[in-house]
Coordinates of C-alpha atoms and ligand atoms in Angstrom, one line a residue:
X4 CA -21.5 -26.7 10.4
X5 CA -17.9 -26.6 9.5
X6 CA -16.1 -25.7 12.9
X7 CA -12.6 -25.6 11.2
X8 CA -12.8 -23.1 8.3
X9 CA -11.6 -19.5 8.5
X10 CA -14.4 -17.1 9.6
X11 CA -16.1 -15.5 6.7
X12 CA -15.2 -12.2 5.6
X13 CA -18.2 -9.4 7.1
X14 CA -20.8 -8.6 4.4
X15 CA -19.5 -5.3 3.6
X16 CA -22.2 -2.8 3.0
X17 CA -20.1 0.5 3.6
X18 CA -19.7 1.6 -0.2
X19 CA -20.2 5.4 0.7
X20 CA -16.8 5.1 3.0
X21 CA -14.9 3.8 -0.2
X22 CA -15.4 1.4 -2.6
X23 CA -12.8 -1.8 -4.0
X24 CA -10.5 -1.4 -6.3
X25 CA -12.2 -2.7 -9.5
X26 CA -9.8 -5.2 -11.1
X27 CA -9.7 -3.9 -14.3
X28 CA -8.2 -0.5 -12.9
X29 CA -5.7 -2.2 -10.5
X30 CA -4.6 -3.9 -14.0
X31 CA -3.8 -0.2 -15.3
X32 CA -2.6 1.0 -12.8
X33 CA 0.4 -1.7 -12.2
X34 CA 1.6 -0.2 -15.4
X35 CA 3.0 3.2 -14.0
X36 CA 5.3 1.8 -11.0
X37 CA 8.4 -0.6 -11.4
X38 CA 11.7 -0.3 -13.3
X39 CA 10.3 -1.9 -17.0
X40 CA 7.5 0.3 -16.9
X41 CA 6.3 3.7 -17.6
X42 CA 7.0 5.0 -13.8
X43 CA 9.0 8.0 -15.0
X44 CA 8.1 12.0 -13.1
X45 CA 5.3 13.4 -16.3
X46 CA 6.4 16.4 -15.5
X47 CA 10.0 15.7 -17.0
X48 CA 10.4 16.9 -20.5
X49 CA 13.8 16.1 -21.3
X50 CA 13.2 12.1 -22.0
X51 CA 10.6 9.9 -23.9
X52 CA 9.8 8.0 -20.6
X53 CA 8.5 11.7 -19.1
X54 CA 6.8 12.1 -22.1
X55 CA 5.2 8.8 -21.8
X56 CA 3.8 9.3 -18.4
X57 CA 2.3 12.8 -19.1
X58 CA 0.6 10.7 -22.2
X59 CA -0.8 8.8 -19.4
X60 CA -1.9 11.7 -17.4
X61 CA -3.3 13.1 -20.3
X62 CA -5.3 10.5 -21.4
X63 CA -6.8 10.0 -17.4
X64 CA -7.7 14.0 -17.7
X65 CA -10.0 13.3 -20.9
X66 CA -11.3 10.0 -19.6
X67 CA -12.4 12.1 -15.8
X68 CA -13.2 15.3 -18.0
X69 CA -15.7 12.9 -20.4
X70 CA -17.8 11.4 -17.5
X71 CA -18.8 15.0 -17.0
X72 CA -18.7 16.6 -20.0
X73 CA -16.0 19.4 -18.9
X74 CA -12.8 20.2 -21.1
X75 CA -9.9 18.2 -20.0
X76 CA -8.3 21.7 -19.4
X77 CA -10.7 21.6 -16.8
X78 CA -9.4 18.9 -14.7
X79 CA -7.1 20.1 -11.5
X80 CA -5.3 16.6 -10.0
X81 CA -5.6 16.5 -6.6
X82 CA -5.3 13.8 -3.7
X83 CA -9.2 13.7 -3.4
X84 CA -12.2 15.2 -2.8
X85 CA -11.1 16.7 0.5
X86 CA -8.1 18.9 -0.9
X87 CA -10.9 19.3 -4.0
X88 CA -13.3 21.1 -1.6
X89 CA -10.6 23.2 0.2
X90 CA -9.4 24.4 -3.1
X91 CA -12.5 25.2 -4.2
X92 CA -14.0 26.9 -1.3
X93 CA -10.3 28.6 0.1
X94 CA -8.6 29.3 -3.2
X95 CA -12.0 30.7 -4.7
X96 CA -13.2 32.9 -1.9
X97 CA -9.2 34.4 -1.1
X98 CA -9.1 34.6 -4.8
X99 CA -12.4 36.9 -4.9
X100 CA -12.1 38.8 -2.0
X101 CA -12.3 41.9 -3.5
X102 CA -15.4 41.2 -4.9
X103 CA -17.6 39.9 -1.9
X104 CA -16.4 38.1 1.4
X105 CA -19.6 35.8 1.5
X106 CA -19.9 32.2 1.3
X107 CA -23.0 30.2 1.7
X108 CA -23.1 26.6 2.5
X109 CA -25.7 24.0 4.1
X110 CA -25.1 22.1 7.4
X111 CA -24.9 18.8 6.0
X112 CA -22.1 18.8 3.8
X113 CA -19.5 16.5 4.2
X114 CA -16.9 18.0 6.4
X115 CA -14.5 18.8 4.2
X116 CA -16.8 22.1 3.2
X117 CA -18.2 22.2 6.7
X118 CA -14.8 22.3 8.3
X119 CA -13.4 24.7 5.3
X120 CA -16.5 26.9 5.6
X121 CA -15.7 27.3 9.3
X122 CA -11.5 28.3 8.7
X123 CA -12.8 30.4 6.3
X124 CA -15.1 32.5 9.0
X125 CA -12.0 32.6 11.4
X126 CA -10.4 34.5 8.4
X127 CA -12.6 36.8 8.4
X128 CA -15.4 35.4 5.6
X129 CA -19.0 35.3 6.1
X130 CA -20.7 32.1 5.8
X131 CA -24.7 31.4 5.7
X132 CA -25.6 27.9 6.9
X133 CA -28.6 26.6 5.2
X134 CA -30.6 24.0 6.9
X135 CA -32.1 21.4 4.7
X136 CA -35.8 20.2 4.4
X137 CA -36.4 16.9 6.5
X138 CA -35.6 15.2 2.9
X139 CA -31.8 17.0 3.1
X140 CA -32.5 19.0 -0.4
X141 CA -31.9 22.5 -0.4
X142 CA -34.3 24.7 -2.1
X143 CA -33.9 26.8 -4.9
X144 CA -36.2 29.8 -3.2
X145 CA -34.2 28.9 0.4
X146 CA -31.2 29.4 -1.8
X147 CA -32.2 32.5 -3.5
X148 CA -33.6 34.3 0.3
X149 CA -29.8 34.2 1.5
X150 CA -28.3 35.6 -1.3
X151 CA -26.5 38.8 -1.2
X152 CA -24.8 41.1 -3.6
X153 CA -21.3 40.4 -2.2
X154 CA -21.9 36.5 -2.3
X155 CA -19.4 35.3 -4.1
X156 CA -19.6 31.5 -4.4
X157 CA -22.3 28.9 -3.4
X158 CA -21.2 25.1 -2.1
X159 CA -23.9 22.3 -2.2
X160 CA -23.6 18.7 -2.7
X161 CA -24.6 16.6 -5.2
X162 CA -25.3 13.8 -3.2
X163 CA -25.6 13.5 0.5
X164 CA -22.7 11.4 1.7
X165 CA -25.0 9.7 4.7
X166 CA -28.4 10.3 3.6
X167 CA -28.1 9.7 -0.6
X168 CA -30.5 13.0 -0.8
X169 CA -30.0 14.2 -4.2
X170 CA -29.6 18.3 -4.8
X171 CA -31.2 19.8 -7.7
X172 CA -28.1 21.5 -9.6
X173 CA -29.3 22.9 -12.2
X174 CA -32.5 25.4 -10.1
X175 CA -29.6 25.9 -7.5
X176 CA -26.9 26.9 -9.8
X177 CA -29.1 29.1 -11.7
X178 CA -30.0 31.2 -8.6
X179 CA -26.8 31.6 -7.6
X180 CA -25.9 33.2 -11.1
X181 CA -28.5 35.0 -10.7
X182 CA -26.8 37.2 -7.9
X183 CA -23.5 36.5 -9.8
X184 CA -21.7 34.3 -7.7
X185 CA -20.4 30.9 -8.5
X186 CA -21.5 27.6 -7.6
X187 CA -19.3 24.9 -6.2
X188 CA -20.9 21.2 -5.6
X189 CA -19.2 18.0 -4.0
X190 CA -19.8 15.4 -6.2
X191 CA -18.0 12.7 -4.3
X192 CA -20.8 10.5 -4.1
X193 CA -22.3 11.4 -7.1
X194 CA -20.2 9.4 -9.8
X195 CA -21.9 7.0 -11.0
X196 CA -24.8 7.0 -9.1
X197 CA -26.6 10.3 -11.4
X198 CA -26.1 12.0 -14.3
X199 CA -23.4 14.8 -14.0
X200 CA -22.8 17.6 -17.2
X201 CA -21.4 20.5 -15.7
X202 CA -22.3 22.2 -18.6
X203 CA -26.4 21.5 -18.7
X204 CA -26.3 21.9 -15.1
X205 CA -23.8 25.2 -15.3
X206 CA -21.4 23.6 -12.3
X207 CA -18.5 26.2 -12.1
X208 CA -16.7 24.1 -9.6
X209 CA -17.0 20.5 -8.6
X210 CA -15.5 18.0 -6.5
X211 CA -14.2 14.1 -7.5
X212 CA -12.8 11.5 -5.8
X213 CA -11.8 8.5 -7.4
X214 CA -12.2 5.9 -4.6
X215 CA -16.0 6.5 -4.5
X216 CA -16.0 5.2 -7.8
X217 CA -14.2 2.0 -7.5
X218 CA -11.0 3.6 -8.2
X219 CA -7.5 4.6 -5.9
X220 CA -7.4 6.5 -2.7
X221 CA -5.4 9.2 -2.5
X222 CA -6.6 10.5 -5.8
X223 CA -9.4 13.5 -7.3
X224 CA -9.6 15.9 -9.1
X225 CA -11.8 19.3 -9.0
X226 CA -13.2 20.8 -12.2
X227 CA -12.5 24.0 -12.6
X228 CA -14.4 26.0 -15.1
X229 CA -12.4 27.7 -18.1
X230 CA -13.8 31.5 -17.5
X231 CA -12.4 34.2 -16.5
X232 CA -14.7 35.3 -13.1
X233 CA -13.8 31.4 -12.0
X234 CA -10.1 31.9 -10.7
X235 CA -8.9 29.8 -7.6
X236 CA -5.8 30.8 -5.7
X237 CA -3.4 27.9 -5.1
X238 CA -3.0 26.4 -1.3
X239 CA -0.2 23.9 -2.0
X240 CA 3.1 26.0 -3.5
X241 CA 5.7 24.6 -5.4
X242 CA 6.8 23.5 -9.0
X243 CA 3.4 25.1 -10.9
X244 CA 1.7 22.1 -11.9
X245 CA -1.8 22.1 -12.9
X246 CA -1.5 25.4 -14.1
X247 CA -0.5 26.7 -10.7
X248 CA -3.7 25.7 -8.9
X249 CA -1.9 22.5 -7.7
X250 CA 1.9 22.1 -7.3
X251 CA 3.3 18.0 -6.9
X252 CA 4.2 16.0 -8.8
X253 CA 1.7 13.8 -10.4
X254 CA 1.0 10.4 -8.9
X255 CA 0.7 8.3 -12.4
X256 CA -0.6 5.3 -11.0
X257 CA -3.0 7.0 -9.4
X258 CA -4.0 9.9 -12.0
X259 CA -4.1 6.8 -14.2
X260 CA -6.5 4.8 -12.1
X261 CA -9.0 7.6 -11.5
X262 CA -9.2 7.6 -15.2
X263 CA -9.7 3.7 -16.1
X264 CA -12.7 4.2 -13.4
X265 CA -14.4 6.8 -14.4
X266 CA -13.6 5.2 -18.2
X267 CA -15.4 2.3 -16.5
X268 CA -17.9 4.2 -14.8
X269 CA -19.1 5.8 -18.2
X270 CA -19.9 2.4 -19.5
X271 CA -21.0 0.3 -16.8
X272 CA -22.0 2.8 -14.4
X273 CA -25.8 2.7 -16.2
X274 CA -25.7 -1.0 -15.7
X275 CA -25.2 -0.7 -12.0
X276 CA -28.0 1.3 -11.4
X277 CA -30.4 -1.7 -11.8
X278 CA -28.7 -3.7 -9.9
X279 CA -28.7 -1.3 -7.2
X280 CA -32.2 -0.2 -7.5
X281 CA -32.8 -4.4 -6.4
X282 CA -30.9 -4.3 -4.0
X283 CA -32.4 -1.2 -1.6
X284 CA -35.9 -2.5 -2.6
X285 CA -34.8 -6.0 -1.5
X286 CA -33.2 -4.2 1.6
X287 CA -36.5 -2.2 2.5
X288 CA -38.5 -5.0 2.1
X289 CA -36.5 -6.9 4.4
X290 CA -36.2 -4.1 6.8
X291 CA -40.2 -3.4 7.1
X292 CA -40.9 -7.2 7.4
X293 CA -38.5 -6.8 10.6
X294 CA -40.1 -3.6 11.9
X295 CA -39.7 -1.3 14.3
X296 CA -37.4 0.5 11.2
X297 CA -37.7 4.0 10.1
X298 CA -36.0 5.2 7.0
X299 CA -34.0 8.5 7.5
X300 CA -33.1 8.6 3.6
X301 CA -35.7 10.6 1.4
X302 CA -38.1 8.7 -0.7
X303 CA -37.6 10.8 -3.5
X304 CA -34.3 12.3 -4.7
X305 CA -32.5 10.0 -3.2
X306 CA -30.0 7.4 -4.9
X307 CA -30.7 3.7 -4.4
X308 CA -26.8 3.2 -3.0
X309 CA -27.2 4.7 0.2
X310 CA -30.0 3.9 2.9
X311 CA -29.8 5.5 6.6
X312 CA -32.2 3.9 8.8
X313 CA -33.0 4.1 12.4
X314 CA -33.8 0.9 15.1
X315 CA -36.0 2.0 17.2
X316 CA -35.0 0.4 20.6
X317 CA -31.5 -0.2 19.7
X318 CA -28.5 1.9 20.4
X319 CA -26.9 2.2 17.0
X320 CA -22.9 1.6 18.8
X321 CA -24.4 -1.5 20.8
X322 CA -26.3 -2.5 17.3
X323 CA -22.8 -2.1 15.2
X324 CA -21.4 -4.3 17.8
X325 CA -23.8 -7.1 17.7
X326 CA -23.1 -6.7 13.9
X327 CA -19.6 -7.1 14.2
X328 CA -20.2 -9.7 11.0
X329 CA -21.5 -6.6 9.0
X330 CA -19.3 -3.8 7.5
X331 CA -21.5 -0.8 7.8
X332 CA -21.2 2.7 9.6
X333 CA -22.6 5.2 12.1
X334 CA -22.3 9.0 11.0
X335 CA -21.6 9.3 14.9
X336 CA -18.7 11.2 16.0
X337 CA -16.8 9.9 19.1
X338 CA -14.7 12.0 21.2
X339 CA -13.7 11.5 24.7
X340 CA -16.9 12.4 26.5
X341 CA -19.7 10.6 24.4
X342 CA -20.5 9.8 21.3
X343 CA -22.6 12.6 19.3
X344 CA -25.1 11.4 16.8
X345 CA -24.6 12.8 13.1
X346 CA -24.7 16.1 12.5
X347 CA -26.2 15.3 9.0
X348 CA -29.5 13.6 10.9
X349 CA -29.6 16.1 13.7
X350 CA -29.4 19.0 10.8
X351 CA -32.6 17.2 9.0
X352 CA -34.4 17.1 12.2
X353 CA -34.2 13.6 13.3
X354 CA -35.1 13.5 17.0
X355 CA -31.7 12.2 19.1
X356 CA -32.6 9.1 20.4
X357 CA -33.4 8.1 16.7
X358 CA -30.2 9.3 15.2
X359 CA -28.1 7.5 18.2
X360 CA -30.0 4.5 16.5
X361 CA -29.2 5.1 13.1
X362 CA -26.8 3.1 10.6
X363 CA -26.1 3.8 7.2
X364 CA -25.9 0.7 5.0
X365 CA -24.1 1.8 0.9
X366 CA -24.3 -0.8 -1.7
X367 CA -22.8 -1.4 -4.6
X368 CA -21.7 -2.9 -8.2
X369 CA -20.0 -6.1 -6.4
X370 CA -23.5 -6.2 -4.2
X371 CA -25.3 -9.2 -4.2
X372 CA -28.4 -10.7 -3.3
X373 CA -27.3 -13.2 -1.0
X374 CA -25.3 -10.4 0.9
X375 CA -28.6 -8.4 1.7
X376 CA -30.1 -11.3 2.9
X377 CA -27.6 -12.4 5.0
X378 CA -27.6 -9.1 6.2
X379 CA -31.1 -8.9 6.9
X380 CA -30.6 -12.2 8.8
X381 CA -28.0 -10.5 10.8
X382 CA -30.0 -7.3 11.5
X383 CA -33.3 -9.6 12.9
X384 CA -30.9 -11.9 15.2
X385 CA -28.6 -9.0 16.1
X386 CA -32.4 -7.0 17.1
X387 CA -33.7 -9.3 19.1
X388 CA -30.6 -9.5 21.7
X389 CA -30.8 -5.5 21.8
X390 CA -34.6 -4.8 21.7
X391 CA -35.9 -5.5 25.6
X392 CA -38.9 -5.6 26.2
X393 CA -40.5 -2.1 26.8
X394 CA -41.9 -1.5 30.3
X395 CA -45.9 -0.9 30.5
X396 CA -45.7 2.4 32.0
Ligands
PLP9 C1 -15.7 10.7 0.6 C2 -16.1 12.1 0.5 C3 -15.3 13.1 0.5 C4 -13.8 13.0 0.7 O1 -13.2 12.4 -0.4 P1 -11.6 11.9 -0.2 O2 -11.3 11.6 -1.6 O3 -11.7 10.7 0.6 O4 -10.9 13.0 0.3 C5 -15.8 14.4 0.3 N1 -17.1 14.6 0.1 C6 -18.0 13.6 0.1 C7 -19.4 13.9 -0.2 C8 -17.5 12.3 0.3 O5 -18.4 11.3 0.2

């Protein structure tokens, strides 16, 4: 063994927290900042370098609008999926209130709808917390049975951020329609990894972020259906950009970015699916041949990027520290007392000590076989240091 080289970089299996830059849109992307380039404000109308830049933006709108089959004058820039959901959920419900003051939501949605949903109830909404199946779907029937005829909008995800549970769209966004109200889904983690056409699955509002989607942080977008009963009232005042749903002025580079990804996505995002579906049966394989492993991810209706599985025996912050060669994550939340297990495994009913033992390992398109196994190799040395011996009795 070479004693002198530089440590190797971890195996980073954390591609639900954010994903690389692929090359080919930091290549684009250089194109909008220095002096000889096209860096000029697209909102400014009076040169041919504004006009330039809003070319840019424009073309980014049709590429994001495209992988989704919406009307680019559907696409709202914002800085990501989190500013996405609060516009959706805030600027929808304050923009309905006269029609109904009721939201409902599930308990496992990523916190930018779970902590959105609860400001909302301090301002007086109502808000109906489903709780998903032990699989993390919500039901269409569930769905229908808290429906109400001043419900105004419903917010489910497309895909589970920890668990890769995958949501029917189309059943849910036809009950809710069925009361009248609108349906909101984050589709954060969804790019990519399933379909999306918010027109065959009647999506009124959804939720992107480009850095899921090996593209920028710092940049999203949230579709927002061209119909009159879908109206969001603005949380961020200014200049009147984005047709007043979104003031700022547009990040080029960025907005630019986003839309050589998703470009990207749209032809190589099939590809990847493959290569992903390997890699989690690899993974599994690995992870039964170890033992002691239970898999917190559904079977079914889940997507192959994401698996959440539990140790048992192991304490998953002792595990991630043995594993300090291995990017991956807890959906634990510390604060000063003690570290609380994920919400989004408590909410599906995973006992605690399981869920304290639970790590979510993401994969993908730069994923490669030799990383899973190394991985794996990790996991079984890192195991056997953690797992004592049980007592008899
Ligand atoms: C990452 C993520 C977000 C937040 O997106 P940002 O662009 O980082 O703000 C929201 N929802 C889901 C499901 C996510 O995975």
């Amino acid at each position: 063994m070479p004693t002198t080289s530089a440590p190797p970089l971890p195996v980073y299996l954390d591609y639900a927290a954010t994903t690389p830059v692929d090359e080919r849109v930091a290549a684009v992307m250089q194109r909008y900042l220095t002096v000889d380039q096209l860096f000029a404000n697209p909102a400014s109308r009076s040169h041919m370098l504004g006009w330039q830049a809003e070319q840019a933006v424009e073309q980014a709108r049709r590429q994001v609008a495209d992988l989704i089959n919406a009307d680019p004058r559907e696409i709202v820039w914002t800085s990501g999926a989190t500013e996405a959901d609060n516009l959706a959920l805030t600027g929808f419900m304050r923009a309905n209130r006269e029609r109904g003051m009721h939201l409902v939501t599930s308990t496992i949605e990523h916190k930018a709808v779970v902590d959105t949903a609860r400001a909302l109830e301090s301002e007086g909404f109502e808000v109906t917390w489903l709780t998903p199946g032990p699989d993390g779907r919500v039901t269409p029937e569930q769905l229908e049975r808290a429906l109400r005829d001043d419900t105004t909008l419903v917010s489910l995800m497309a895909v589970n951020n920890e668990l890769g549970t995958v949501n029917d769209l189309k059943a849910l966004a036809d009950v809710a329609h069925g009361f009248g109200a609108a349906f909101h889904t984050d589709a954060a983690q969804a790019v990519g990894r399933i379909e999306l056409d918010v027109a065959a699955q009647q999506v009124d509002l959804m939720s992107l972020s480009a850095h899921k989607a090996y593209g920028p942080k710092g940049i999203g977008a949230l579709y927002v259906k061209r119909h009159p009963d879908i109206r969001v009232e603005a949380l961020i005042h200014g200049g009147g950009h984005e047709r007043g749903m979104r003031s700022g002025t547009l990040p080029t580079h960025q907005i630019a970015g986003m839309g050589e990804a998703f470009a990207l996505m749209g032809e190589v995002g099939e590809a990847d699916r493959p290569h992903i579906d390997a890699l989690k049966a690899r993974f599994l394989a690995g992870l039964a041949a170890i033992g002691g492993v239970h898999v917190n991810s559904p079977a079914e209706h889940g997507v192959s990027s994401i698996v959440n599985v539990a140790f048992e025996g192991a304490d998953g912050e002792a595990l991630l520290m043995a594993l300090r060669d291995l990017a991956v994550s807890t959906g634990s939340a510390c604060n000063s007392a003690s570290v609380e297990p994920s919400y989004v495994l408590l909410g599906i009913g995973v006992p605690r000590a399981l869920a304290h033992s639970s790590l979510r390992f993401s994969f993908g398109r730069f994923t490669t076989e030799h990383e899973i196994d190394h991985a794996l190799g990790l996991i079984r040395h890192a195991l056997g240091g953690l797992r004592t011996p049980q007592a008899s009795n």
